[in-house]
GROMACS .gro file of C-alpha atoms in nm:
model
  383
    1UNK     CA    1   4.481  -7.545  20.239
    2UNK     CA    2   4.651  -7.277  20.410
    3UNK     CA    3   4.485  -7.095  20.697
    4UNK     CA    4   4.510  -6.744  20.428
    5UNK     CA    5   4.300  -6.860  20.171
    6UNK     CA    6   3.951  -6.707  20.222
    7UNK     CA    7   3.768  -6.398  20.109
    8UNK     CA    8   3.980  -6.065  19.950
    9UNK     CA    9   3.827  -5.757  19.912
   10UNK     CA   10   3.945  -5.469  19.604
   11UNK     CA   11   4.021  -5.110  19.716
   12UNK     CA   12   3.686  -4.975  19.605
   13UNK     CA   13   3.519  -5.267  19.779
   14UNK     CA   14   3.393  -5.462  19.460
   15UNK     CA   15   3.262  -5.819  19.585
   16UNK     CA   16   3.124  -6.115  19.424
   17UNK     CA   17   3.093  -5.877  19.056
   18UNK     CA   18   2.887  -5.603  19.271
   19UNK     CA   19   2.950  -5.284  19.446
   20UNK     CA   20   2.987  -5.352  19.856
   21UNK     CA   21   2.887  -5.002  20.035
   22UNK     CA   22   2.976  -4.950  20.358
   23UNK     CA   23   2.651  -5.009  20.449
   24UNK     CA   24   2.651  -5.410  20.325
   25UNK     CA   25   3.021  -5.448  20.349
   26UNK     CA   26   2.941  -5.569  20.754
   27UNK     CA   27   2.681  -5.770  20.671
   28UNK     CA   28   2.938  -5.893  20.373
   29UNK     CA   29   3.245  -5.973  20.620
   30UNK     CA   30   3.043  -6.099  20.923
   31UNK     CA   31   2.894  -6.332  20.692
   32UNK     CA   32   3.271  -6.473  20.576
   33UNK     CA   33   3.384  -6.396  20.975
   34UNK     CA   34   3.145  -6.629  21.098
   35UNK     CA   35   3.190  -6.948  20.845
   36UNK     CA   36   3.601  -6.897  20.920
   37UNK     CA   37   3.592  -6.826  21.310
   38UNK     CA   38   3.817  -7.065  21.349
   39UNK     CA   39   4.090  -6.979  21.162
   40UNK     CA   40   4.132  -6.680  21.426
   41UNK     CA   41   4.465  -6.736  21.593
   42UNK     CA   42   4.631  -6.982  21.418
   43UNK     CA   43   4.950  -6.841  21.343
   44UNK     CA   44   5.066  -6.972  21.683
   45UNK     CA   45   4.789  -7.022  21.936
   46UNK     CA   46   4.680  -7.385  21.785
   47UNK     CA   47   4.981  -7.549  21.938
   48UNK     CA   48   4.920  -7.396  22.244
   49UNK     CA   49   4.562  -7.583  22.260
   50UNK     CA   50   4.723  -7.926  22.195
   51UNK     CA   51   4.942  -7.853  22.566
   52UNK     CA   52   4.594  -7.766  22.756
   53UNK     CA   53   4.446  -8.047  22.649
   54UNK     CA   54   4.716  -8.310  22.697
   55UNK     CA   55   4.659  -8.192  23.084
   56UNK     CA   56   4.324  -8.233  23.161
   57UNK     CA   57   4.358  -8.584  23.283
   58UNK     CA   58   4.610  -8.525  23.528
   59UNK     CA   59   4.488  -8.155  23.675
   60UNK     CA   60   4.171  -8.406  23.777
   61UNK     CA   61   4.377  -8.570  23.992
   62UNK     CA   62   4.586  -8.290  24.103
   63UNK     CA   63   4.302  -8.091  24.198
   64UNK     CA   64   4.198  -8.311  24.524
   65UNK     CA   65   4.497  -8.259  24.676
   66UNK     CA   66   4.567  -7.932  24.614
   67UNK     CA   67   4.257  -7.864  24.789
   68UNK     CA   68   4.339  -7.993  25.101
   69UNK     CA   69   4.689  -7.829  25.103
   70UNK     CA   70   4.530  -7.525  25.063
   71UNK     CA   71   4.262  -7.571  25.314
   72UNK     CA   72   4.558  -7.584  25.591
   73UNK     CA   73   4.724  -7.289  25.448
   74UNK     CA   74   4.427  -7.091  25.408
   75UNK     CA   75   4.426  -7.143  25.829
   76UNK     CA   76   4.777  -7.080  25.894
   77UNK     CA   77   4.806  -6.752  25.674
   78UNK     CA   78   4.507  -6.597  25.885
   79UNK     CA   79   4.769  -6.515  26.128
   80UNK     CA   80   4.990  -6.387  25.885
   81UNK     CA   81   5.018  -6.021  25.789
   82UNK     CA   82   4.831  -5.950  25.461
   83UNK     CA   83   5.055  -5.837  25.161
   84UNK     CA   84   4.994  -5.556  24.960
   85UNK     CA   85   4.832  -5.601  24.634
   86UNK     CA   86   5.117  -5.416  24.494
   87UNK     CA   87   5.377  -5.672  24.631
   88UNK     CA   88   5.226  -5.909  24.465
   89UNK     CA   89   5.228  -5.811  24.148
   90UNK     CA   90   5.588  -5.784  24.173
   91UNK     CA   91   5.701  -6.054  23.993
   92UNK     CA   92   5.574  -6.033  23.574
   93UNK     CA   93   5.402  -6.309  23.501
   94UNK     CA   94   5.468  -6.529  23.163
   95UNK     CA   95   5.276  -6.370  22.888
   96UNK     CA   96   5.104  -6.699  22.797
   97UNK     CA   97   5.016  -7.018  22.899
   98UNK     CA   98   4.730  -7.243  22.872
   99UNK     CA   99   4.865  -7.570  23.049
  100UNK     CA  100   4.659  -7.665  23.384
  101UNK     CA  101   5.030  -7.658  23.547
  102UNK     CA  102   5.134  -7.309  23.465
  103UNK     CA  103   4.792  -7.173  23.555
  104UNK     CA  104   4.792  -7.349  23.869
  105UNK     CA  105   5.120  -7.233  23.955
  106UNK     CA  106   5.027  -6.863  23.906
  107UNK     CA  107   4.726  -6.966  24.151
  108UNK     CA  108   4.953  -7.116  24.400
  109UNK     CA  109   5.170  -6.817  24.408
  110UNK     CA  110   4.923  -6.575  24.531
  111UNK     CA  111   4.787  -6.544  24.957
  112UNK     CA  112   4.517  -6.780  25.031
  113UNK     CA  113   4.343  -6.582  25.229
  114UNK     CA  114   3.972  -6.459  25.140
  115UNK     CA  115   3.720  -6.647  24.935
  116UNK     CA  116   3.795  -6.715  24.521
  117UNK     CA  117   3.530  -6.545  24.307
  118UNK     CA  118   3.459  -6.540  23.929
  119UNK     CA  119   3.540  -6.258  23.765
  120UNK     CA  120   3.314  -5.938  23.816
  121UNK     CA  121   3.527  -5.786  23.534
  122UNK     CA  122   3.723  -5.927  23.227
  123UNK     CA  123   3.949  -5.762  22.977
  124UNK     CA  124   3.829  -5.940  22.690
  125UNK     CA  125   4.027  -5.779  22.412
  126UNK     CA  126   4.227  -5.711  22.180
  127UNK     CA  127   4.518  -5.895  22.108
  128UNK     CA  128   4.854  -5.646  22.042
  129UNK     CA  129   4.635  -5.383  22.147
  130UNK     CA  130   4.815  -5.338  22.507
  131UNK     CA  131   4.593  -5.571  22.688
  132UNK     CA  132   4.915  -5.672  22.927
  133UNK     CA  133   5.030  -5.301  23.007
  134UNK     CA  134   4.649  -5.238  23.142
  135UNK     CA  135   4.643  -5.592  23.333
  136UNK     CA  136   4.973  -5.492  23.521
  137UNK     CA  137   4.864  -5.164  23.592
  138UNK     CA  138   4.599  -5.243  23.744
  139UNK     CA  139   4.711  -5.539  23.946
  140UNK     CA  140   4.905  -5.220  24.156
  141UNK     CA  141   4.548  -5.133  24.272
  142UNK     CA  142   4.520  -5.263  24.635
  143UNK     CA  143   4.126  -5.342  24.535
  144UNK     CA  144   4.224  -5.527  24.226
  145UNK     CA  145   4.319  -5.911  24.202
  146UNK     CA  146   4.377  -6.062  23.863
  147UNK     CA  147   4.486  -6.391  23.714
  148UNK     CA  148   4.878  -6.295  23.569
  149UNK     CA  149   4.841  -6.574  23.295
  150UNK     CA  150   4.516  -6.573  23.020
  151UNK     CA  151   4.301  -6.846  23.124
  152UNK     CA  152   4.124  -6.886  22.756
  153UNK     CA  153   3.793  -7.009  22.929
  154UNK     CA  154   3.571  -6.902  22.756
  155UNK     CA  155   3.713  -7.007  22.416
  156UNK     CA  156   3.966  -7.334  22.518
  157UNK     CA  157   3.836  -7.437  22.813
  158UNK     CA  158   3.491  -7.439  22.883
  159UNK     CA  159   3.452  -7.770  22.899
  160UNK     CA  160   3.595  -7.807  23.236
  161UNK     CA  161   3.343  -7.596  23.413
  162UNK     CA  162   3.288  -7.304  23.612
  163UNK     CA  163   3.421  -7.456  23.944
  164UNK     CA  164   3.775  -7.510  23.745
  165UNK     CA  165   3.775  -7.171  23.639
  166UNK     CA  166   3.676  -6.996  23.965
  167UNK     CA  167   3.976  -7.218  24.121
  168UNK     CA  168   4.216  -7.005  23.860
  169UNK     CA  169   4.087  -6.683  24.068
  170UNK     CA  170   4.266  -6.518  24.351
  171UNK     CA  171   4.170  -6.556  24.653
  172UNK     CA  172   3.984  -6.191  24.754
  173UNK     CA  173   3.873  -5.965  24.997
  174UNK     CA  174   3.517  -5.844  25.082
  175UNK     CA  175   3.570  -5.497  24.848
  176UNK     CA  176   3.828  -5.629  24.606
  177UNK     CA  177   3.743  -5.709  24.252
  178UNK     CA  178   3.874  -6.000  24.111
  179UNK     CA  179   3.946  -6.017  23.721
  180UNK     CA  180   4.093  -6.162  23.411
  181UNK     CA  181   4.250  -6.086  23.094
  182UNK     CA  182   4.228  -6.303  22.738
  183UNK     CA  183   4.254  -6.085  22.444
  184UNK     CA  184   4.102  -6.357  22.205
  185UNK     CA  185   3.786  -6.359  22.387
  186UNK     CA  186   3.675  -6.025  22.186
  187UNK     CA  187   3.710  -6.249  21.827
  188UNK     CA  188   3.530  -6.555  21.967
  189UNK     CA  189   3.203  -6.606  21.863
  190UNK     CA  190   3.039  -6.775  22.153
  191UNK     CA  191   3.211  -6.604  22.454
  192UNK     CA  192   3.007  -6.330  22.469
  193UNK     CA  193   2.709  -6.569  22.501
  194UNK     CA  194   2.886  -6.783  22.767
  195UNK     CA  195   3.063  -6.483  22.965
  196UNK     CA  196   2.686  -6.344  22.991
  197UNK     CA  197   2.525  -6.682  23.123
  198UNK     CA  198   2.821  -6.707  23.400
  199UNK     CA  199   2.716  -6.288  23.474
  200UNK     CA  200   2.512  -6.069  23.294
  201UNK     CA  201   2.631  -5.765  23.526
  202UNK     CA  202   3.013  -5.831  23.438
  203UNK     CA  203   3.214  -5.521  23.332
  204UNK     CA  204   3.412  -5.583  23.003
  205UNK     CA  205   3.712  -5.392  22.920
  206UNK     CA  206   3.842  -5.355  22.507
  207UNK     CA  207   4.188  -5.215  22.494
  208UNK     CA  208   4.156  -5.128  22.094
  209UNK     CA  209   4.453  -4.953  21.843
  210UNK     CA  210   4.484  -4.811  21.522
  211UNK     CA  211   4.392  -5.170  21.350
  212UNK     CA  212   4.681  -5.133  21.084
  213UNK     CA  213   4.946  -5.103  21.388
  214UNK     CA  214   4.801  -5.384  21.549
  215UNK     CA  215   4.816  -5.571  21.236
  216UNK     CA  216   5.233  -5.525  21.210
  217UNK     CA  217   5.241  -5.573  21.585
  218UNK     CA  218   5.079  -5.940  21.567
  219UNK     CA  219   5.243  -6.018  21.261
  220UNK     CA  220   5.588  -5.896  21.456
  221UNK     CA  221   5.497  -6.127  21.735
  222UNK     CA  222   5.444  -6.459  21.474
  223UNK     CA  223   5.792  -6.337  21.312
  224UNK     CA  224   5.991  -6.336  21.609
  225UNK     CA  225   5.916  -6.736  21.691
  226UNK     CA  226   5.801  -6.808  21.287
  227UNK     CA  227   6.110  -6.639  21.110
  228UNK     CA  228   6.025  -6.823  20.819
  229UNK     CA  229   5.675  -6.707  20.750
  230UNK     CA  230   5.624  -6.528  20.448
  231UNK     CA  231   5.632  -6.115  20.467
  232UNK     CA  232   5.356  -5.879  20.575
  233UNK     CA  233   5.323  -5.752  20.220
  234UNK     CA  234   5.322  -6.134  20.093
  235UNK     CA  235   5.010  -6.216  20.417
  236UNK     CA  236   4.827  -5.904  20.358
  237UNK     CA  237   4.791  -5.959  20.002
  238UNK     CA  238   4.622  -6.234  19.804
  239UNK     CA  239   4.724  -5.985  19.491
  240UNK     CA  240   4.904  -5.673  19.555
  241UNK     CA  241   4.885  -5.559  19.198
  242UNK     CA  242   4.508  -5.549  19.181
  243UNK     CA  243   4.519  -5.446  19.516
  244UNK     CA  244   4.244  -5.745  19.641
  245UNK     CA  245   4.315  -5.759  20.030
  246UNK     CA  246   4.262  -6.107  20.184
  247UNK     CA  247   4.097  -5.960  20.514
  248UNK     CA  248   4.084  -6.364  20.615
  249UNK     CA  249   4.404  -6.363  20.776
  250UNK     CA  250   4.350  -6.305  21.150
  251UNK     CA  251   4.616  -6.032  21.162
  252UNK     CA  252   4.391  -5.838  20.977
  253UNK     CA  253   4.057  -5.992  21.088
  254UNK     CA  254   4.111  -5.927  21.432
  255UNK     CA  255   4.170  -5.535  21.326
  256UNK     CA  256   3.800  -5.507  21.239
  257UNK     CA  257   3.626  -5.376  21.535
  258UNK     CA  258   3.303  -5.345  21.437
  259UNK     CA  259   3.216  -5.654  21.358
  260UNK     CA  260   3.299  -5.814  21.624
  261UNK     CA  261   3.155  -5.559  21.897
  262UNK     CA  262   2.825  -5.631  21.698
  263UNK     CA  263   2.801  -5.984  21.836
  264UNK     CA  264   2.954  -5.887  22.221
  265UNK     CA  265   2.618  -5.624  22.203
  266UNK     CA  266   2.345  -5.850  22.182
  267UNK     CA  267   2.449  -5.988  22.503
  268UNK     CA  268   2.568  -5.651  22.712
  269UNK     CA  269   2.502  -5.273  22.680
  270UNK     CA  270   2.761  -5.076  22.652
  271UNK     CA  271   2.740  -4.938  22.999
  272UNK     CA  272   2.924  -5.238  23.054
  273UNK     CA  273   3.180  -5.167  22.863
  274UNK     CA  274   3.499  -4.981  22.866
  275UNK     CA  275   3.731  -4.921  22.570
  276UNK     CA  276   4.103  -4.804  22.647
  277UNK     CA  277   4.277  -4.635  22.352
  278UNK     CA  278   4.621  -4.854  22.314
  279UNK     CA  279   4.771  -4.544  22.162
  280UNK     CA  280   4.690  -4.335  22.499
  281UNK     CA  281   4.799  -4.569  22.664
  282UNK     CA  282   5.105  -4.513  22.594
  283UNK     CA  283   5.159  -4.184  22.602
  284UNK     CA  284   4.883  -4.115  22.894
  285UNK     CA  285   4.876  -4.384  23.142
  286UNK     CA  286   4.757  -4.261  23.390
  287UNK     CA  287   4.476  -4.069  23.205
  288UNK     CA  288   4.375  -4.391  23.071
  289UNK     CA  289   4.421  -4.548  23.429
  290UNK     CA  290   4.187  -4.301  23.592
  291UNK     CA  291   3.890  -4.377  23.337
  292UNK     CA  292   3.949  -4.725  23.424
  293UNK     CA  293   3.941  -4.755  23.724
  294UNK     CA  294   3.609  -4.487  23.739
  295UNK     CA  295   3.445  -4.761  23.510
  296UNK     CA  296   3.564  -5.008  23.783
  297UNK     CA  297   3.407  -4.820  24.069
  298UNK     CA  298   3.745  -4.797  24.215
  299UNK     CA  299   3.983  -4.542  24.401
  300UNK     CA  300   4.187  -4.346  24.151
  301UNK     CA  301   4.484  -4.465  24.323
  302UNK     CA  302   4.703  -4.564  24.030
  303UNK     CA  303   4.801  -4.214  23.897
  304UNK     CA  304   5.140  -4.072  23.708
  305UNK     CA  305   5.291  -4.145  24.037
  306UNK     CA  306   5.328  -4.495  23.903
  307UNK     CA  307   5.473  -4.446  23.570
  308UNK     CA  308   5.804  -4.425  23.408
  309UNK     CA  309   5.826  -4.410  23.018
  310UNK     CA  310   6.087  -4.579  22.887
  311UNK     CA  311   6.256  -4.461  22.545
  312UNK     CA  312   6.434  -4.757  22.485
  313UNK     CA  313   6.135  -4.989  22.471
  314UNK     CA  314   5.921  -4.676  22.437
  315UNK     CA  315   5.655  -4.800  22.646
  316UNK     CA  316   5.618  -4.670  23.025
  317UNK     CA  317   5.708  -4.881  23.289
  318UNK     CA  318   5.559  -4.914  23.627
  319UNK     CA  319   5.695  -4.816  23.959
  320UNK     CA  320   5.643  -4.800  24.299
  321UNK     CA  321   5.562  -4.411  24.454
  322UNK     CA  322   5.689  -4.449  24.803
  323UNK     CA  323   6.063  -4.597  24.694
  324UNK     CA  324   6.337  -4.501  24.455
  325UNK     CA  325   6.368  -4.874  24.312
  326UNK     CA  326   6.406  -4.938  23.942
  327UNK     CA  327   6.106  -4.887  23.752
  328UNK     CA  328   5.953  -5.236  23.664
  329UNK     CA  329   5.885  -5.275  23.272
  330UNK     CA  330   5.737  -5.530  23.038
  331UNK     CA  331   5.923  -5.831  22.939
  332UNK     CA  332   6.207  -5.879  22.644
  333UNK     CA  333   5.829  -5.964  22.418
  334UNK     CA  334   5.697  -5.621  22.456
  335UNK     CA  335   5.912  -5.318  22.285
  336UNK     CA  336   6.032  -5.509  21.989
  337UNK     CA  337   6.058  -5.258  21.681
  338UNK     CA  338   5.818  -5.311  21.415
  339UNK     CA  339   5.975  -5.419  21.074
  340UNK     CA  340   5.938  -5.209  20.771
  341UNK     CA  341   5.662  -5.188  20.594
  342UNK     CA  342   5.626  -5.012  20.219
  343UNK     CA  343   5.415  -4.713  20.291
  344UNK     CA  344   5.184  -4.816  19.976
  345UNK     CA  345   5.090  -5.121  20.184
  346UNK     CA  346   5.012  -4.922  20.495
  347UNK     CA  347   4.809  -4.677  20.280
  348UNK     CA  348   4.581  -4.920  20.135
  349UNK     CA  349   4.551  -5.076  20.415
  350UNK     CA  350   4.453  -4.796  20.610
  351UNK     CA  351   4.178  -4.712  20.332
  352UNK     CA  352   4.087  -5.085  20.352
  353UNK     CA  353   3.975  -5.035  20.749
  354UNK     CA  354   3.862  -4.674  20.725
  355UNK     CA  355   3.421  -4.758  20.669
  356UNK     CA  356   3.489  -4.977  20.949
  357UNK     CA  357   3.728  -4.754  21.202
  358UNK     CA  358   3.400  -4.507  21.110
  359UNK     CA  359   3.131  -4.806  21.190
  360UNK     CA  360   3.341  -4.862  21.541
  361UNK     CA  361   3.365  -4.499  21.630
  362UNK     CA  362   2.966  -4.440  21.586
  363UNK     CA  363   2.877  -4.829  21.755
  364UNK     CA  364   3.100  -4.676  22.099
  365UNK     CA  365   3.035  -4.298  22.093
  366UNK     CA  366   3.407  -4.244  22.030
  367UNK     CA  367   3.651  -4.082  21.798
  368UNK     CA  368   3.980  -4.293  21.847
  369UNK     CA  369   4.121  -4.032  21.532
  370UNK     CA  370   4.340  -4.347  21.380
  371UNK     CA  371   4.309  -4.182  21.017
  372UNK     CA  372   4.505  -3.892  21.141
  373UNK     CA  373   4.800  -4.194  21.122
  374UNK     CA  374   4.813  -4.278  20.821
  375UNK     CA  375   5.167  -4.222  20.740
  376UNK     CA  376   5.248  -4.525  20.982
  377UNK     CA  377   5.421  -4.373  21.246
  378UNK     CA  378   5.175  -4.341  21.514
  379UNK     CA  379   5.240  -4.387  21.883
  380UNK     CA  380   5.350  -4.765  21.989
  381UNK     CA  381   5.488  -4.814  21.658
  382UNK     CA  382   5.630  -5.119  21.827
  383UNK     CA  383   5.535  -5.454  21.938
   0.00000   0.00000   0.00000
């Protein structure tokens, strides 16, 4: 059966032959959420899993020696002058990668000097929400140290154990904060459960967007390696004409916010929590930056002094204060124009997500205004 064929939902919410208010119409999806969970991410992430896996034997191996290599590095780099956490972040990392190799690599790549750490902050969501723009900016931070690729431990890897995951970690400073970024985490049932036995003190970041934007944006990610999939109208749809929405499709799943902060706040408060607005993000990066890095506990450091928007990609680009070198911008993945969508599609869908954009906004205290875009062209109207 094909990974689209679950529940649909009619424009005025009719389900199962009854009226769904928006009061039961949570309790109604987090009932179909939960008994589907794992059809989240399989447009492209399932193949993915099969490379981790196929690895495991021979990081064991791998692991013993590394140690020891690093053990006489770790001496010979205490004489060495310390590189700027800016420096380092230099080169962009690949977007994703799951394989004990590439991981490893991106370990291997950073100074070995400190002590590794787990993570005393993750950003744990959401997918095509800008979850990469806020990891690199904040990688310029001199207290910051984060993993470039997305581990997926708490939802691909658990398995190996905490000792394999705090070997992922740079190596940090008394004062530094070390973190990681996997967007899926937020849509995973059991890694707010898991994330809260490793540390039940962590600080969480969400990087949310309007959830119809997000929607195109995955589905423009699939289509660029997928050209064959079917439309957006075609996924979105299990029948246009009576307008019944099939919400099972992770491109649109994902998009519901509220349901899937309910299960991440049985485990933390919301103190712990921080969500970014992906559309501010954009055009306010270093607004969004300076909440950030106050929810961090951090220096406001990274300011507009670092940015550089870029109309071609139309996404700012990162920079350097004290030099005149060439602003340093997301890779060829990020910027890539959304296709077009018919506007009755966006409209329905954006009435489809309204009870819940409303749920989201009263669960977090905030007003991310996503109705007032409605007519589809809202900021980061690309991938």
């Amino acid at each position: 059966m094909s990974c689209y064929n679950s529940f649909q939902f009619q424009e005025n919410y009719v389900y199962q032959g009854r009226l769904v208010t928006e009061e039961t119409t949570l309790v109604t999806l987090r009932e179909k959420l939960y008994s589907t969970s794992s059809q989240v991410y399989l447009d492209e992430e399932f193949v993915e899993r099969t490379a981790t896996e196929q690895t495991i034997a021979v990081s064991s191996v791998r692991n013993s020696v590394e140690i020891d290599e690093r053990t006489a590095g770790w001496v010979r780099a205490q004489a060495a002058t310390t590189r700027s956490a800016a420096a380092a972040a230099a080169g962009e990392p690949p977007e994703f990668s799951t394989t004990d190799s590439e991981l490893r690599r991106a370990v291997n790549c950073t100074s070995d000097y400190g002590v590794k750490k787990l993570p005393q902050a993750i950003i744990i969501g959401v997918k095509k929400g800008g979850t990469r723009a806020l990891l690199e900016a904040l990688r310029v931070h001199p207290d910051v140290r984060a993993v470039g690729n997305e581990p997926h431990f708490f939802d691909r890897n658990y398995e190996k154990g905490l000792d394999w995951y705090r070997e992922l970690m740079p190596s940090t400073l008394e004062g530094q904060i070390t973190m990681e970024k996997t967007p899926s985490y937020f849509v995973t049932n059991s890694a707010a459960k898991r994330i809260h036995s490793m540390a039940r003190d962590i600080k969480l970041i969400i990087v949310v967007r309007n959830p119809v934007t997000r929607a195109i944006s995955d589905y423009t990610q699939t289509l660029s390696k997928r050209p064959e999939i079917p439309t957006f109208e075609v996924l979105a749809f299990k029948n246009r004409t009576l307008g019944l929405i099939d919400a099972s499709w992770s491109a649109l799943r994902i998009g519901i916010y509220a349901l899937h902060l309910e299960s991440w706040m049985q485990y933390f408060p919301l103190s712990q929590m921080h969500f970014v607005s992906g559309e501010r993000l954009i055009v306010d990066p270093a607004g969004e930056m300076a909440k950030v890095q106050d929810f961090l506990g951090l220096k406001r450091i990274v300011t507009d002094k670092h940015f550089y928007f870029n109309k071609t990609k139309g996404f700012p680009c990162l920079k350097k204060p004290e030099d005149s070198s060439t602003p340093r911008c997301l890779g060829k993945s990020k910027g890539r124009t959304h296709p077009k969508i018919d506007p009755d599609v966006i409209r329905r869908l954006h009435k489809f997500y309204k009870p819940f954009n409303m749920m989201f906004y009263q669960m977090t205290g905030q007003n991310f205004q996503w109705e007032l875009e409605e007519d589809g062209n809202s900021p980061g109207s690309r991938d």
